[in-house]
Short mmCIF file of C-alpha atoms in Angstrom, two decimals:
data_model
loop_
_atom_site.label_atom_id
_atom_site.label_comp_id
_atom_site.label_asym_id
_atom_site.label_seq_id
_atom_site.Cartn_x
_atom_site.Cartn_y
_atom_site.Cartn_z
CA ILE L 1349 61.54 35.74 -0.88
CA ALA L 1350 59.36 37.46 1.84
CA LYS L 1351 56.08 37.13 -0.30
CA LEU L 1352 55.47 40.78 0.45
CA ALA L 1353 53.06 42.77 -2.04
CA HIS L 1354 51.93 46.32 -1.91
CA TRP L 1355 48.81 48.16 -3.12
CA GLU L 1356 47.22 51.53 -3.37
CA TRP L 1357 43.55 52.56 -3.45
CA LEU L 1358 41.68 55.76 -3.75
CA PRO L 1359 38.42 55.62 -1.73
CA GLY L 1360 35.36 55.74 -3.82
CA ARG L 1361 37.20 54.42 -7.03
CA SER L 1362 37.04 50.83 -8.35
CA GLU L 1363 40.64 50.65 -9.69
CA MET L 1364 43.66 49.78 -7.50
CA LEU L 1365 47.37 49.63 -7.99
CA TRP L 1366 48.90 46.21 -7.33
CA SER L 1367 52.52 45.18 -7.29
CA GLU L 1368 53.54 42.02 -9.11
CA GLU L 1369 53.82 40.00 -5.95
CA LEU L 1370 50.27 40.64 -5.14
CA TYR L 1371 49.01 38.90 -8.29
CA ARG L 1372 51.12 35.88 -7.32
CA VAL L 1373 50.05 35.73 -3.63
CA ILE L 1374 46.28 35.72 -4.47
CA GLY L 1375 46.70 33.50 -7.46
CA ILE L 1376 45.48 35.98 -10.16
CA ASP L 1377 46.94 36.16 -13.76
CA ARG L 1378 47.90 39.56 -14.61
CA SER L 1379 46.34 39.13 -18.01
CA ALA L 1380 43.16 38.05 -16.44
CA GLY L 1381 41.64 41.40 -15.58
CA LEU L 1382 42.42 44.82 -14.00
CA PRO L 1383 43.48 45.26 -10.51
CA THR L 1384 40.23 46.37 -8.93
CA LEU L 1385 38.74 46.24 -5.37
CA ASP L 1386 36.03 43.66 -6.39
CA ASN L 1387 38.74 41.33 -7.80
CA LEU L 1388 40.66 41.55 -4.58
CA LEU L 1389 37.61 40.99 -2.39
CA ASP L 1390 36.65 37.94 -4.63
CA ARG L 1391 39.86 36.41 -3.54
CA VAL L 1392 39.26 36.86 0.22
CA HIS L 1393 37.68 33.94 2.08
CA PRO L 1394 33.92 34.27 2.29
CA GLU L 1395 34.07 34.22 6.03
CA ASP L 1396 36.75 37.07 6.25
CA ARG L 1397 35.39 39.33 3.55
CA SER L 1398 33.30 41.61 5.74
CA SER L 1399 36.37 42.21 8.07
CA LEU L 1400 38.35 43.47 5.23
CA GLU L 1401 35.59 45.66 3.91
CA LYS L 1402 35.15 47.12 7.34
CA ALA L 1403 38.88 47.91 7.56
CA LEU L 1404 38.88 49.66 4.18
CA GLN L 1405 35.78 51.75 5.06
CA SER L 1406 38.07 53.57 7.70
CA SER L 1407 36.82 57.12 7.01
CA ASP L 1408 35.07 57.21 10.45
CA ASP L 1409 38.02 55.65 12.23
CA PRO L 1410 40.22 58.14 13.88
CA SER L 1411 43.22 55.58 13.47
CA ASP L 1412 45.40 56.13 10.33
CA THR L 1413 46.66 52.52 10.34
CA TRP L 1414 45.34 49.18 10.74
CA THR L 1415 46.30 45.43 10.51
CA LEU L 1416 44.32 42.40 9.58
CA ASP L 1417 45.07 38.75 9.16
CA HIS L 1418 42.64 36.98 6.87
CA ARG L 1419 42.49 33.97 4.47
CA VAL L 1420 42.74 34.04 0.62
CA LEU L 1421 41.07 31.46 -1.47
CA ARG L 1422 43.03 30.95 -4.66
CA PRO L 1423 41.48 29.84 -7.88
CA ASP L 1424 42.93 26.27 -7.57
CA GLY L 1425 41.17 25.83 -4.10
CA GLU L 1426 44.24 26.46 -1.93
CA ILE L 1427 43.66 28.65 1.07
CA ARG L 1428 46.58 30.99 2.09
CA VAL L 1429 46.86 33.26 5.31
CA VAL L 1430 47.84 36.82 4.53
CA ARG L 1431 48.64 39.75 6.83
CA GLN L 1432 47.38 43.31 5.49
CA ARG L 1433 48.79 46.44 7.02
CA ALA L 1434 47.48 49.79 5.78
CA GLU L 1435 48.11 53.41 6.35
CA VAL L 1436 45.38 56.12 5.68
CA GLU L 1437 46.47 59.40 4.02
CA ARG L 1438 43.93 62.21 4.73
CA GLY L 1439 43.18 65.47 2.95
CA PRO L 1440 42.80 68.87 4.74
CA ASP L 1441 39.26 68.21 5.55
CA GLY L 1442 40.21 64.92 7.36
CA ASP L 1443 38.64 62.53 4.86
CA PRO L 1444 40.87 59.84 3.53
CA ASP L 1445 42.34 60.61 0.08
CA ARG L 1446 44.54 57.49 -0.33
CA ILE L 1447 45.17 54.25 1.53
CA CYS L 1448 48.61 52.42 0.90
CA GLY L 1449 48.85 48.86 2.07
CA THR L 1450 51.07 45.87 2.14
CA LEU L 1451 49.90 42.27 1.83
CA GLN L 1452 52.24 39.40 3.06
CA ASP L 1453 51.81 35.69 2.79
CA ILE L 1454 52.18 34.36 6.35
CA THR L 1455 50.85 30.81 5.77
CA ASP L 1456 54.17 29.03 6.59
CA ARG L 1457 54.57 31.29 9.67
CA ARG L 1458 51.17 30.59 10.87
CA ARG L 1459 51.56 26.88 10.38
CA ALA L 1460 54.78 26.96 12.46
CA GLU L 1461 53.02 28.96 14.99
CA ASP L 1462 50.13 26.36 15.12
CA GLN L 1463 52.71 23.49 15.38
CA ILE L 1464 54.50 25.33 18.21
CA ARG L 1465 51.12 25.85 19.97
CA GLN L 1466 50.17 22.10 19.41
CA LEU L 1467 53.36 21.15 20.99
CA ALA L 1468 53.05 23.55 24.02
CA TYR L 1469 49.35 23.06 24.71
CA TYR L 1470 48.56 19.50 23.65
CA ASP L 1471 49.57 16.04 24.71
CA PRO L 1472 51.32 14.47 21.67
CA LEU L 1473 50.06 10.91 22.63
CA THR L 1474 46.42 11.53 23.04
CA ALA L 1475 45.98 14.88 21.20
CA LEU L 1476 44.03 16.12 24.44
CA PRO L 1477 44.95 19.57 25.97
CA ASN L 1478 47.79 19.16 28.40
CA ARG L 1479 48.26 20.47 31.94
CA ARG L 1480 49.52 23.91 30.74
CA MET L 1481 46.22 24.35 28.59
CA LEU L 1482 44.11 23.01 31.44
CA GLU L 1483 45.56 25.73 33.75
CA GLU L 1484 45.12 28.57 31.33
CA HIS L 1485 41.49 27.50 30.63
CA LEU L 1486 40.78 27.38 34.24
CA GLU L 1487 42.27 30.86 34.74
CA GLY L 1488 39.64 32.15 32.30
CA VAL L 1489 36.88 30.04 33.45
CA LEU L 1490 37.39 31.08 37.03
CA ALA L 1491 38.01 34.84 36.20
CA GLY L 1492 34.49 34.82 34.49
CA ALA L 1493 32.63 32.59 37.01
CA ASP L 1494 30.98 35.41 38.98
CA GLY L 1495 29.90 33.05 41.79
CA GLU L 1496 28.99 30.02 39.54
CA LYS L 1497 30.25 26.69 40.66
CA ILE L 1498 33.07 25.02 38.59
CA ALA L 1499 33.90 21.47 39.14
CA LEU L 1500 37.36 19.86 38.42
CA MET L 1501 37.61 16.16 38.28
CA ILE L 1502 40.98 14.53 38.39
CA VAL L 1503 40.58 11.01 36.79
CA ASP L 1504 43.61 8.56 37.47
CA LEU L 1505 43.70 5.06 36.16
CA ASP L 1506 44.16 2.31 38.83
CA ARG L 1507 47.11 -0.07 38.58
CA PHE L 1508 48.16 1.37 35.21
CA LYS L 1509 51.79 0.32 35.84
CA ARG L 1510 50.95 -3.37 35.60
CA VAL L 1511 49.94 -2.76 31.84
CA ASN L 1512 53.22 -1.32 31.12
CA ASP L 1513 54.71 -4.28 33.02
CA THR L 1514 52.92 -6.96 30.99
CA LEU L 1515 52.32 -5.19 27.54
CA GLY L 1516 55.14 -2.99 27.39
CA TYR L 1517 55.10 0.78 26.99
CA GLY L 1518 53.59 0.24 23.41
CA GLY L 1519 50.59 -1.35 24.99
CA GLY L 1520 50.45 1.23 27.79
CA ASP L 1521 50.41 4.03 24.93
CA GLU L 1522 47.73 2.32 23.16
CA LEU L 1523 45.62 1.99 26.16
CA LEU L 1524 45.98 5.74 27.17
CA ARG L 1525 44.87 6.84 23.62
CA ALA L 1526 41.75 4.46 23.97
CA VAL L 1527 41.02 5.84 27.39
CA ALA L 1528 41.33 9.37 26.19
CA ARG L 1529 38.86 8.91 23.50
CA ARG L 1530 36.36 7.00 25.72
CA LEU L 1531 36.67 9.78 28.40
CA HIS L 1532 36.07 12.60 25.95
CA ARG L 1533 33.10 10.88 24.41
CA CYS L 1534 31.57 9.90 27.75
CA VAL L 1535 31.91 13.47 29.27
CA GLU L 1536 30.43 15.17 26.17
CA SER L 1537 27.59 12.66 26.13
CA VAL L 1538 26.71 12.96 29.80
CA ALA L 1539 26.75 16.72 29.66
CA GLY L 1540 24.62 16.72 26.39
CA ARG L 1541 21.88 14.55 28.05
CA SER L 1542 21.82 16.61 31.26
CA GLY L 1543 22.15 19.99 29.83
CA GLY L 1544 23.82 21.15 33.05
CA ALA L 1545 27.39 21.90 31.92
CA GLY L 1546 27.78 24.82 29.97
CA SER L 1547 31.23 24.08 28.56
CA LEU L 1548 33.73 21.35 29.55
CA THR L 1549 37.05 20.16 28.54
CA THR L 1550 39.01 17.03 29.14
CA ALA L 1551 42.93 16.99 29.39
CA ARG L 1552 45.72 14.63 29.94
CA ILE L 1553 47.75 16.15 32.86
CA GLY L 1554 50.12 13.07 33.88
CA SER L 1555 51.35 9.62 32.93
CA ASP L 1556 47.85 8.03 33.55
CA GLU L 1557 46.13 11.11 34.92
CA PHE L 1558 43.20 12.94 33.26
CA ALA L 1559 41.22 16.11 34.01
CA VAL L 1560 37.64 17.15 33.36
CA VAL L 1561 36.31 20.65 33.92
CA LEU L 1562 32.67 21.19 34.23
CA ASP L 1563 31.49 24.89 34.47
CA GLU L 1564 28.01 26.45 35.18
CA VAL L 1565 27.44 23.40 37.56
CA ARG L 1566 24.06 23.59 39.27
CA SER L 1567 24.53 20.79 41.94
CA LEU L 1568 26.93 18.16 43.30
CA GLU L 1569 24.50 15.47 41.95
CA GLU L 1570 25.09 16.57 38.53
CA VAL L 1571 28.96 16.26 38.91
CA ALA L 1572 28.35 13.01 40.76
CA THR L 1573 26.52 11.66 37.83
CA VAL L 1574 29.19 12.61 35.39
CA ALA L 1575 31.78 10.86 37.65
CA ARG L 1576 29.75 7.76 37.91
CA LYS L 1577 29.25 7.42 34.05
CA VAL L 1578 33.01 8.06 33.56
CA LEU L 1579 33.79 5.31 36.14
CA GLU L 1580 31.14 2.93 34.34
CA SER L 1581 32.76 3.65 30.88
CA MET L 1582 36.15 2.91 32.21
CA ARG L 1583 35.01 -0.56 33.49
CA GLU L 1584 33.99 -1.62 29.82
CA PRO L 1585 36.83 -3.85 28.44
CA PHE L 1586 39.47 -2.21 26.23
CA LEU L 1587 40.95 -4.36 23.34
CA ILE L 1588 44.70 -3.71 23.46
CA GLU L 1589 46.90 -5.63 21.06
CA GLY L 1590 44.32 -8.36 20.90
CA LYS L 1591 43.95 -8.75 24.66
CA SER L 1592 40.78 -7.59 26.57
CA LEU L 1593 41.76 -5.37 29.44
CA VAL L 1594 39.39 -4.24 32.21
CA MET L 1595 40.50 -0.99 33.90
CA GLU L 1596 39.17 1.05 36.69
CA ALA L 1597 39.84 4.67 37.60
CA SER L 1598 39.71 6.76 40.85
CA ILE L 1599 38.27 10.22 40.61
CA GLY L 1600 38.50 13.17 43.01
CA THR L 1601 36.56 16.35 42.63
CA ALA L 1602 37.11 19.89 43.81
CA MET L 1603 34.55 22.61 43.34
CA HIS L 1604 35.11 26.42 42.89
CA PRO L 1605 34.65 28.54 44.95
CA ASP L 1606 34.19 26.29 47.81
CA ASP L 1607 37.32 24.19 47.51
CA GLY L 1608 39.67 26.77 46.05
CA ARG L 1609 39.34 30.07 44.57
CA ASP L 1610 42.42 29.84 42.43
CA VAL L 1611 43.71 27.28 39.82
CA HIS L 1612 46.56 25.82 41.99
CA ALA L 1613 44.33 25.32 45.02
CA LEU L 1614 41.51 23.62 42.92
CA ILE L 1615 44.16 21.09 41.32
CA ARG L 1616 45.77 20.44 44.58
CA ASN L 1617 42.49 19.74 46.26
CA ALA L 1618 40.93 17.65 43.47
CA ASN L 1619 44.20 15.59 43.48
CA THR L 1620 44.01 15.17 47.21
CA ALA L 1621 40.41 13.91 46.89
CA MET L 1622 41.54 11.52 44.04
CA HIS L 1623 44.15 9.79 46.45
CA HIS L 1624 41.45 9.52 49.09
CA ALA L 1625 39.36 7.53 46.47
CA LYS L 1626 42.21 5.23 45.85
CA GLU L 1627 42.84 4.56 49.53
CA ALA L 1628 39.20 3.90 50.01
CA GLY L 1629 39.42 0.91 47.57
CA ARG L 1630 39.93 2.31 44.07
CA GLY L 1631 37.35 2.57 41.38
CA LEU L 1632 35.59 5.22 43.31
CA GLN L 1633 34.69 8.95 43.31
CA ARG L 1634 35.36 11.46 46.21
CA PHE L 1635 34.48 15.08 46.63
CA PHE L 1636 37.14 17.09 48.39
CA ARG L 1637 36.61 17.81 52.17
CA ALA L 1638 38.80 20.12 54.22
CA ALA L 1639 39.83 17.00 56.54
CA MET L 1640 41.62 15.52 53.40
CA ASN L 1641 44.12 18.27 53.55
CA GLU L 1642 44.99 17.50 57.18
CA ARG L 1643 45.37 13.78 56.25
CA ALA L 1644 47.39 14.70 53.03
CA THR L 1645 49.65 16.83 55.40
CA ARG L 1646 50.06 13.89 57.79
CA ASN L 1647 50.86 11.52 54.98
CA LEU L 1648 53.67 14.03 53.85
CA GLY L 1649 55.04 14.24 57.45
CA ILE L 1650 55.01 10.46 57.76
CA GLU L 1651 56.81 9.78 54.49
CA SER L 1652 59.43 12.40 55.39
CA GLY L 1653 59.72 10.78 58.89
CA LEU L 1654 60.18 7.39 57.39
CA ARG L 1655 63.28 8.21 55.62
CA GLN L 1656 64.76 9.30 59.03
CA ALA L 1657 63.29 6.33 60.99
CA VAL L 1658 65.31 3.78 58.95
CA ASP L 1659 68.60 5.53 59.79
CA ARG L 1660 67.76 5.99 63.49
CA ASP L 1661 66.50 2.48 64.01
CA GLU L 1662 63.04 3.76 65.12
CA PHE L 1663 61.23 0.64 64.08
CA LEU L 1664 60.13 -2.28 66.26
CA VAL L 1665 59.51 -5.91 65.20
CA TYR L 1666 56.65 -7.74 66.62
CA TYR L 1667 56.06 -11.41 65.92
CA GLN L 1668 52.73 -13.26 65.63
CA PRO L 1669 52.76 -17.12 66.09
CA LEU L 1670 51.48 -19.54 63.63
CA TRP L 1671 50.01 -22.57 65.49
CA GLY L 1672 50.19 -26.05 63.83
CA THR L 1673 46.95 -27.92 63.92
CA HIS L 1674 48.59 -31.26 63.94
CA SER L 1675 51.37 -30.54 66.73
CA GLU L 1676 49.31 -27.83 68.78
CA ALA L 1677 52.77 -25.97 68.86
CA ILE L 1678 54.21 -22.83 67.37
CA VAL L 1679 55.30 -23.70 63.93
CA GLY L 1680 56.14 -20.22 62.78
CA LEU L 1681 56.51 -16.56 63.67
CA GLU L 1682 55.59 -13.81 61.16
CA ALA L 1683 57.77 -10.66 61.55
CA LEU L 1684 55.46 -7.47 61.82
CA VAL L 1685 57.04 -4.07 61.78
CA ARG L 1686 55.71 -1.23 63.92
CA TRP L 1687 56.70 2.37 64.07
CA PRO L 1688 56.60 4.36 67.42
CA SER L 1689 57.05 7.89 66.06
CA GLU L 1690 57.85 10.62 68.39
CA GLU L 1691 55.63 12.97 66.37
CA TYR L 1692 52.76 10.84 65.35
CA GLY L 1693 52.78 8.16 68.04
CA LEU L 1694 52.43 4.55 67.03
CA VAL L 1695 51.95 4.49 63.36
CA THR L 1696 50.27 1.23 62.10
CA PRO L 1697 51.70 -0.54 59.16
CA SER L 1698 48.31 -0.11 57.32
CA GLU L 1699 49.14 3.63 57.28
CA PHE L 1700 52.82 3.80 56.55
CA ILE L 1701 53.47 0.75 54.32
CA PRO L 1702 51.36 1.90 51.45
CA LEU L 1703 53.30 5.38 51.61
CA ALA L 1704 56.37 3.53 51.89
CA GLU L 1705 55.64 1.60 48.71
CA GLU L 1706 54.68 4.72 46.75
CA SER L 1707 57.91 6.49 47.78
CA GLY L 1708 60.33 3.57 47.40
CA ILE L 1709 61.23 3.61 51.12
CA ILE L 1710 59.77 0.32 51.24
CA GLU L 1711 63.09 -1.39 50.19
CA SER L 1712 65.02 0.21 52.95
CA ILE L 1713 62.41 -0.73 55.47
CA GLY L 1714 62.37 -4.29 54.17
CA GLU L 1715 66.10 -4.64 54.48
CA TRP L 1716 65.89 -3.28 58.11
CA VAL L 1717 63.26 -5.77 59.06
CA LEU L 1718 65.10 -8.64 57.49
CA ARG L 1719 68.17 -7.91 59.30
CA ALA L 1720 66.54 -7.26 62.50
CA THR L 1721 64.58 -10.46 62.42
CA CYS L 1722 67.67 -12.60 61.51
CA ARG L 1723 69.56 -11.15 64.49
CA GLN L 1724 66.73 -11.92 66.78
CA GLY L 1725 66.43 -15.44 65.47
CA ARG L 1726 70.21 -15.83 66.04
CA ALA L 1727 69.75 -14.55 69.59
CA TRP L 1728 66.86 -17.01 70.27
CA LEU L 1729 69.01 -19.88 69.05
CA GLU L 1730 71.85 -18.83 71.24
CA ALA L 1731 69.50 -18.58 74.19
CA GLY L 1732 68.57 -22.31 73.68
CA PHE L 1733 65.01 -21.81 72.32
CA ASP L 1734 63.53 -24.43 69.97
CA LEU L 1735 63.11 -21.80 67.25
CA PRO L 1736 60.21 -22.05 64.70
CA ARG L 1737 60.54 -20.67 61.15
CA LEU L 1738 60.71 -16.84 61.03
CA SER L 1739 58.85 -15.28 58.07
CA VAL L 1740 59.45 -11.76 56.69
CA ASN L 1741 57.17 -9.94 54.13
CA VAL L 1742 58.89 -9.02 51.06
CA SER L 1743 57.33 -6.28 48.90
CA SER L 1744 56.80 -6.66 45.05
CA LEU L 1745 59.46 -3.89 44.45
CA GLN L 1746 62.17 -6.03 46.48
CA LEU L 1747 61.28 -9.15 44.76
CA ARG L 1748 61.70 -7.67 41.31
CA GLU L 1749 65.18 -6.52 42.26
CA PRO L 1750 67.99 -8.75 41.24
CA GLU L 1751 69.85 -7.72 44.46
CA LEU L 1752 67.21 -9.43 46.74
CA PHE L 1753 68.91 -12.77 46.89
CA PRO L 1754 72.47 -11.54 47.53
CA LEU L 1755 71.00 -9.37 50.22
CA VAL L 1756 69.16 -12.16 51.94
CA ASP L 1757 72.33 -14.40 51.68
CA SER L 1758 74.57 -11.60 52.95
CA ILE L 1759 72.36 -10.94 55.98
CA LEU L 1760 72.13 -14.67 56.78
CA HIS L 1761 75.94 -14.93 56.86
CA GLU L 1762 76.25 -11.61 58.77
CA THR L 1763 73.86 -12.82 61.43
CA ARG L 1764 74.84 -16.44 61.23
CA LEU L 1765 71.30 -17.57 61.09
CA PRO L 1766 70.75 -20.86 59.38
CA ALA L 1767 68.65 -20.53 56.17
CA GLU L 1768 66.25 -23.22 57.25
CA HIS L 1769 64.99 -20.98 59.92
CA LEU L 1770 63.97 -18.19 57.53
CA GLY L 1771 60.97 -17.74 55.29
CA VAL L 1772 59.80 -15.00 53.10
CA GLU L 1773 56.25 -14.03 52.35
CA ILE L 1774 55.07 -12.48 48.94
CA THR L 1775 51.81 -11.49 47.73
CA GLU L 1776 49.98 -12.46 44.49
CA SER L 1777 50.56 -8.98 42.84
CA ALA L 1778 54.31 -9.61 43.06
CA LEU L 1779 53.84 -12.30 40.45
CA LEU L 1780 51.87 -10.25 37.97
CA THR L 1781 54.99 -9.70 35.83
CA ASP L 1782 57.02 -12.75 34.82
CA ARG L 1783 60.20 -10.89 35.07
CA PRO L 1784 63.41 -13.00 35.15
CA ALA L 1785 64.44 -11.45 38.39
CA VAL L 1786 61.43 -12.66 40.26
CA THR L 1787 62.00 -16.31 39.18
CA ALA L 1788 65.56 -16.14 39.81
CA ASN L 1789 65.21 -14.80 43.34
CA LEU L 1790 62.68 -17.39 44.39
CA GLU L 1791 64.64 -20.22 42.82
CA SER L 1792 67.84 -18.94 44.66
CA LEU L 1793 66.08 -18.70 47.92
CA ARG L 1794 64.51 -22.15 47.76
CA GLU L 1795 68.05 -23.70 46.80
CA LEU L 1796 69.42 -21.80 49.83
CA GLY L 1797 66.83 -23.41 52.24
CA VAL L 1798 64.57 -20.33 52.69
CA ARG L 1799 60.84 -21.19 52.14
CA VAL L 1800 58.28 -19.14 50.32
CA SER L 1801 54.78 -18.35 51.22
CA LEU L 1802 52.26 -16.84 49.06
CA ASP L 1803 50.38 -14.49 51.28
CA ASP L 1804 46.71 -13.00 50.81
CA PHE L 1805 46.06 -15.82 48.49
CA GLY L 1806 42.73 -15.45 46.47
CA THR L 1807 42.59 -11.70 46.55
CA GLY L 1808 45.31 -10.82 43.84
CA PHE L 1809 45.55 -10.94 40.15
CA SER L 1810 47.69 -14.10 39.56
CA SER L 1811 46.63 -17.07 37.80
CA LEU L 1812 46.71 -20.75 39.28
CA SER L 1813 49.53 -21.37 37.08
CA HIS L 1814 51.77 -19.24 39.16
CA ILE L 1815 51.54 -21.71 42.01
CA VAL L 1816 52.89 -24.38 39.70
CA ARG L 1817 55.42 -22.22 37.82
CA TYR L 1818 56.99 -20.59 40.98
CA PRO L 1819 58.79 -22.38 43.94
CA ILE L 1820 56.24 -21.81 46.67
CA ASP L 1821 55.99 -23.88 49.57
CA THR L 1822 52.84 -22.39 51.53
CA LEU L 1823 49.60 -20.85 50.60
CA LYS L 1824 48.27 -18.40 53.20
CA ILE L 1825 44.36 -18.07 52.94
CA ASP L 1826 43.44 -14.46 53.17
CA GLN L 1827 41.55 -13.29 56.22
CA SER L 1828 38.61 -12.02 53.96
CA PHE L 1829 37.63 -15.56 53.19
CA VAL L 1830 38.16 -16.68 56.96
CA ARG L 1831 35.87 -13.92 58.03
CA GLY L 1832 33.01 -15.38 55.82
CA ILE L 1833 33.00 -18.80 57.58
CA GLY L 1834 29.54 -19.42 58.89
CA ARG L 1835 27.91 -16.58 57.01
CA LYS L 1836 26.02 -16.59 53.86
CA GLY L 1837 28.24 -16.90 50.82
CA GLN L 1838 30.71 -19.14 49.43
CA SER L 1839 33.76 -18.71 51.70
CA GLY L 1840 33.53 -22.30 53.12
CA PRO L 1841 33.60 -24.16 49.66
CA VAL L 1842 36.42 -21.96 48.62
CA ILE L 1843 38.46 -22.64 51.52
CA SER L 1844 37.95 -26.35 51.23
CA ALA L 1845 38.76 -26.23 47.47
CA VAL L 1846 42.03 -24.19 48.15
CA VAL L 1847 43.08 -26.73 50.94
CA ALA L 1848 42.43 -29.83 48.69
CA MET L 1849 44.18 -28.24 45.74
CA ALA L 1850 47.20 -27.13 47.88
CA HIS L 1851 47.67 -30.56 49.47
CA GLN L 1852 47.52 -32.19 46.09
CA LEU L 1853 50.40 -29.91 45.01
CA GLU L 1854 52.21 -30.86 48.33
CA LEU L 1855 51.86 -27.28 49.69
CA ASN L 1856 51.26 -26.27 53.28
CA VAL L 1857 48.08 -24.27 54.03
CA VAL L 1858 47.97 -21.45 56.71
CA ALA L 1859 44.71 -19.61 57.38
CA GLU L 1860 45.22 -16.05 58.66
CA GLY L 1861 42.81 -13.75 60.57
CA VAL L 1862 41.30 -16.54 62.61
CA GLU L 1863 39.27 -14.84 65.47
CA THR L 1864 36.48 -17.10 66.53
CA ALA L 1865 36.02 -20.67 67.77
CA GLU L 1866 33.59 -21.30 64.74
CA GLN L 1867 36.29 -20.44 62.47
CA GLU L 1868 39.10 -22.35 64.21
CA ALA L 1869 36.81 -25.43 64.25
CA PHE L 1870 35.90 -25.29 60.61
CA LEU L 1871 39.69 -24.71 59.44
CA ARG L 1872 40.81 -27.68 61.42
CA ARG L 1873 38.24 -29.87 59.93
CA GLU L 1874 39.06 -28.84 56.58
CA GLY L 1875 42.80 -29.80 57.11
CA CYS L 1876 44.63 -26.43 57.41
CA ASP L 1877 48.23 -27.10 58.47
CA ALA L 1878 48.54 -23.97 60.61
CA LEU L 1879 46.30 -21.03 61.91
CA GLN L 1880 47.24 -17.47 62.50
CA GLY L 1881 45.06 -14.90 64.12
CA TYR L 1882 43.70 -13.08 67.41
CA ARG L 1883 41.90 -16.26 68.46
CA LEU L 1884 45.24 -17.86 68.98
CA ALA L 1885 47.78 -15.15 69.70
CA ARG L 1886 48.19 -11.55 68.86
CA PRO L 1887 51.49 -9.93 67.70
CA MET L 1888 53.96 -9.93 70.51
CA SER L 1889 56.98 -7.80 71.44
CA VAL L 1890 60.31 -9.86 71.97
CA ALA L 1891 59.99 -9.80 75.68
CA ALA L 1892 56.43 -11.32 75.61
CA LEU L 1893 57.54 -13.89 73.08
CA ASN L 1894 60.60 -14.84 75.17
CA ARG L 1895 58.15 -15.77 78.06
CA LEU L 1896 56.10 -17.90 75.63
CA LEU L 1897 58.98 -19.66 74.12
CA SER L 1898 60.52 -20.45 77.49
CA ARG L 1899 57.35 -22.32 78.42
CA ARG L 1900 57.71 -24.66 75.41
#
C-alpha cells in the first residue's frame, strides 16, 4: 500500500539486495536478472542518474544519511518519482561497509503537491502566475538586485465591465484568456528583440489587471518601449464569440529602487501610476512620480469625505441656464452639484464625481441633488416665478437600478413639483447595455411627464439606433464639437448633420459649451433649439438666479 521498498549494497560490489516491492516500483521482472547496481541505475531517468551515483559514493561525505528524490523510467515508458533514503554503516577505519536504503514511490503525492501548487500560485482562468506568485517572485528578484533596476508594470484593461455587461461573464472570461496569451507573447517578443530584460514574468493579479516584471533594466526608454508595444498589441481586435472587440489598456510603472525598495511599495506605486494613466485619458502609460502619492492620498480623503458630505448636507446646487434661440429666454436650468469641503476647499465635480462613481457613492449624491433641485423648483413656483424645466444628471449606475423611477416619483410627490418641470440628463455610456431596467425607467419617466436628454452626444459608445429605441426628447451636442467650430476639422458639418437628423426625429437640440460669438452665431444659423455655456451664462447660485428670474 505504501509502495515502500528497501535495498542493501556493499560498496565496491556489483550485487545488491532488493525487496520484492523494489522490483515492482522500478518495473523489473524478478526473473529478468539479478539485483545489481547497474540494473538499478539503468532504471533511473538519465537526467537524474548522476545525482544518485554521487549519493552512493558517500565515502568522502561525513554525513551518515542522505535523501534524494529522482525519477524512474520504467520499461513501458512510464515515469515515476521516487524518494531514496539511505544510511551509511562505517567500519572501524571510517570507511563505509554497508549502505541500507529505502525507496518509496511518491508519484501520486508529487502530483497532488503540484496540483496544490498550481491552485496556490496560478490563476485558473488564464494559467498565468497569480498575485501570490508575483509577490514571491519579486521578493527573490529584489533580494538579488544588488543595485540593478527592476520595473513593475501594472496593466489594467479599460472599460472591461462593459464586455461582461454585453457578452456576459463567459465572453469576459474568453477575452481575459486571449489578453493573457497576447500579453505574454508580446512581452517575450519585445524583450527578445531588445535584449535588455534579463528575465521577465507576466501575471494576472486582479479581475482585469495584469502585471509584468522586467529585471536588469538599463533605461526608462527600454521599459517605455515594452509598455508602448503592449498598448499597441491590446488595440489589435480580439475575436470573441464571433464579435470583433477593440480594447485598450492603461499601464502604470514603478521602478526599483527609486520608487520602492520592497514588494508592497513597488506594487502600490505602480498601481497609483496606472490610475493616473486612466485619469489622463486611458490607453496610456505613466511612470510613477512622488506627487502621485499625494494625489492618491487626497483622492482617498475626498472619497471618505463624500460619504459624510451626503449625511451632513454639505453639497450646493448651482444652476446653469439654457437659452432658447427662438424665444431668447431661459428655457431650462441644469442642476450642477458643488462641494465646499471644509478640509479641501471647493472640490469641483470633475474631481469628485469620478471618485463617487467608482465607490458607488454617486447614487446617494444623485438622490440628494434630485431632492434638493425639486425642493428649489417648488420654492420658485411658490414665489411666482415662470419656472423653466429643471434638468438633473442621472448616472449610468442610477439608470440601471429598478428603483430609479419609484425614487423620482416619490420625490416629486414629496416636494409637490409637477413632473413637467423636471428633466433628466443621461450619457451615451448609460445606454451601452440593453438592460430591461434602463428601458423601463426611461419609459416610466416619459409617461410621468419627465423629459429625457442625451448628454455629451457624439462622444460615447452607443449607436444611432439608441436614439430611436429609447424615449429621448433632447440631444445635447458635446462641447468638444462646439470648440471645433471655425477651426480646421469637421466639427461644423458634424453639428449640421446632428441638428438635421434630430429635427427629422422630432428631437430638440441643445449645444453646450458655447463660449464665443462665432460659436453662437454658427449654432443659431444651424437651427439649434437652445444654447448653454459661458457665452450666455455661467452656473449660478440660487440667490443669483433669483435676481435673474425676477427680471423675466
